[in-house]
PDB file of C-alpha atoms in Angstrom:
ATOM      1  CA  UNK A1159     -15.022  15.203 119.832  1.00  0.00           C
ATOM      2  CA  UNK A1160     -18.129  16.783 121.058  1.00  0.00           C
ATOM      3  CA  UNK A1161     -20.607  19.548 120.043  1.00  0.00           C
ATOM      4  CA  UNK A1162     -23.565  21.436 121.012  1.00  0.00           C
ATOM      5  CA  UNK A1163     -26.399  21.452 119.670  1.00  0.00           C
ATOM      6  CA  UNK A1164     -27.598  25.641 119.617  1.00  0.00           C
ATOM      7  CA  UNK A1165     -30.994  25.986 120.616  1.00  0.00           C
ATOM      8  CA  UNK A1166     -33.154  27.140 117.939  1.00  0.00           C
ATOM      9  CA  UNK A1167     -34.696  30.695 118.561  1.00  0.00           C
ATOM     10  CA  UNK A1168     -37.944  29.823 117.811  1.00  0.00           C
ATOM     11  CA  UNK A1169     -37.735  28.217 121.342  1.00  0.00           C
ATOM     12  CA  UNK A1170     -36.379  31.465 123.601  1.00  0.00           C
ATOM     13  CA  UNK A1171     -38.799  33.891 121.692  1.00  0.00           C
ATOM     14  CA  UNK A1172     -42.565  34.408 123.141  1.00  0.00           C
ATOM     15  CA  UNK A1173     -41.162  33.325 126.941  1.00  0.00           C
ATOM     16  CA  UNK A1174     -41.575  36.254 129.319  1.00  0.00           C
ATOM     17  CA  UNK A1175     -42.359  38.701 126.474  1.00  0.00           C
ATOM     18  CA  UNK A1176     -45.718  39.713 125.121  1.00  0.00           C
ATOM     19  CA  UNK A1177     -46.972  36.864 122.825  1.00  0.00           C
ATOM     20  CA  UNK A1178     -46.753  37.800 118.830  1.00  0.00           C
ATOM     21  CA  UNK A1179     -47.998  36.191 115.959  1.00  0.00           C
ATOM     22  CA  UNK A1180     -45.337  34.008 114.480  1.00  0.00           C
ATOM     23  CA  UNK A1181     -45.324  33.560 110.891  1.00  0.00           C
ATOM     24  CA  UNK A1182     -44.629  30.260 109.267  1.00  0.00           C
ATOM     25  CA  UNK A1183     -42.374  31.710 106.485  1.00  0.00           C
ATOM     26  CA  UNK A1184     -40.479  33.117 109.453  1.00  0.00           C
ATOM     27  CA  UNK A1185     -40.615  29.585 111.637  1.00  0.00           C
ATOM     28  CA  UNK A1186     -39.718  27.995 108.897  1.00  0.00           C
ATOM     29  CA  UNK A1187     -36.248  30.274 108.123  1.00  0.00           C
ATOM     30  CA  UNK A1188     -35.365  30.153 111.825  1.00  0.00           C
ATOM     31  CA  UNK A1189     -35.601  25.931 111.416  1.00  0.00           C
ATOM     32  CA  UNK A1190     -33.661  26.258 108.447  1.00  0.00           C
ATOM     33  CA  UNK A1191     -30.842  28.170 110.264  1.00  0.00           C
ATOM     34  CA  UNK A1192     -30.801  25.937 113.169  1.00  0.00           C
ATOM     35  CA  UNK A1193     -30.124  23.080 111.367  1.00  0.00           C
ATOM     36  CA  UNK A1194     -27.761  24.833 108.849  1.00  0.00           C
ATOM     37  CA  UNK A1195     -26.207  25.475 112.200  1.00  0.00           C
ATOM     38  CA  UNK A1196     -26.106  22.023 113.481  1.00  0.00           C
ATOM     39  CA  UNK A1197     -24.993  20.601 110.040  1.00  0.00           C
ATOM     40  CA  UNK A1198     -21.894  23.005 110.339  1.00  0.00           C
ATOM     41  CA  UNK A1199     -21.324  22.278 113.469  1.00  0.00           C
ATOM     42  CA  UNK A1200     -21.392  18.235 112.970  1.00  0.00           C
ATOM     43  CA  UNK A1201     -18.932  18.755 109.741  1.00  0.00           C
ATOM     44  CA  UNK A1202     -16.681  20.789 111.886  1.00  0.00           C
ATOM     45  CA  UNK A1203     -16.789  18.026 114.546  1.00  0.00           C
ATOM     46  CA  UNK A1204     -16.324  15.280 112.022  1.00  0.00           C
ATOM     47  CA  UNK A1205     -12.881  16.531 110.179  1.00  0.00           C
ATOM     48  CA  UNK A1206     -11.467  17.380 114.042  1.00  0.00           C
ATOM     49  CA  UNK A1207      -9.625  14.584 115.141  1.00  0.00           C
TER      50      UNK A1207
END
């Protein structure tokens, strides 16, 4: 089984765009969403042969 970690959105933001002030709350929310996606992909992979 193989799974790919989705790239966190905050890595892609701010590249080639006007730099914006990123609030810690927004960064924390994006990080938690990313972590949940990673956990879901790992669990989905674990229950498949």
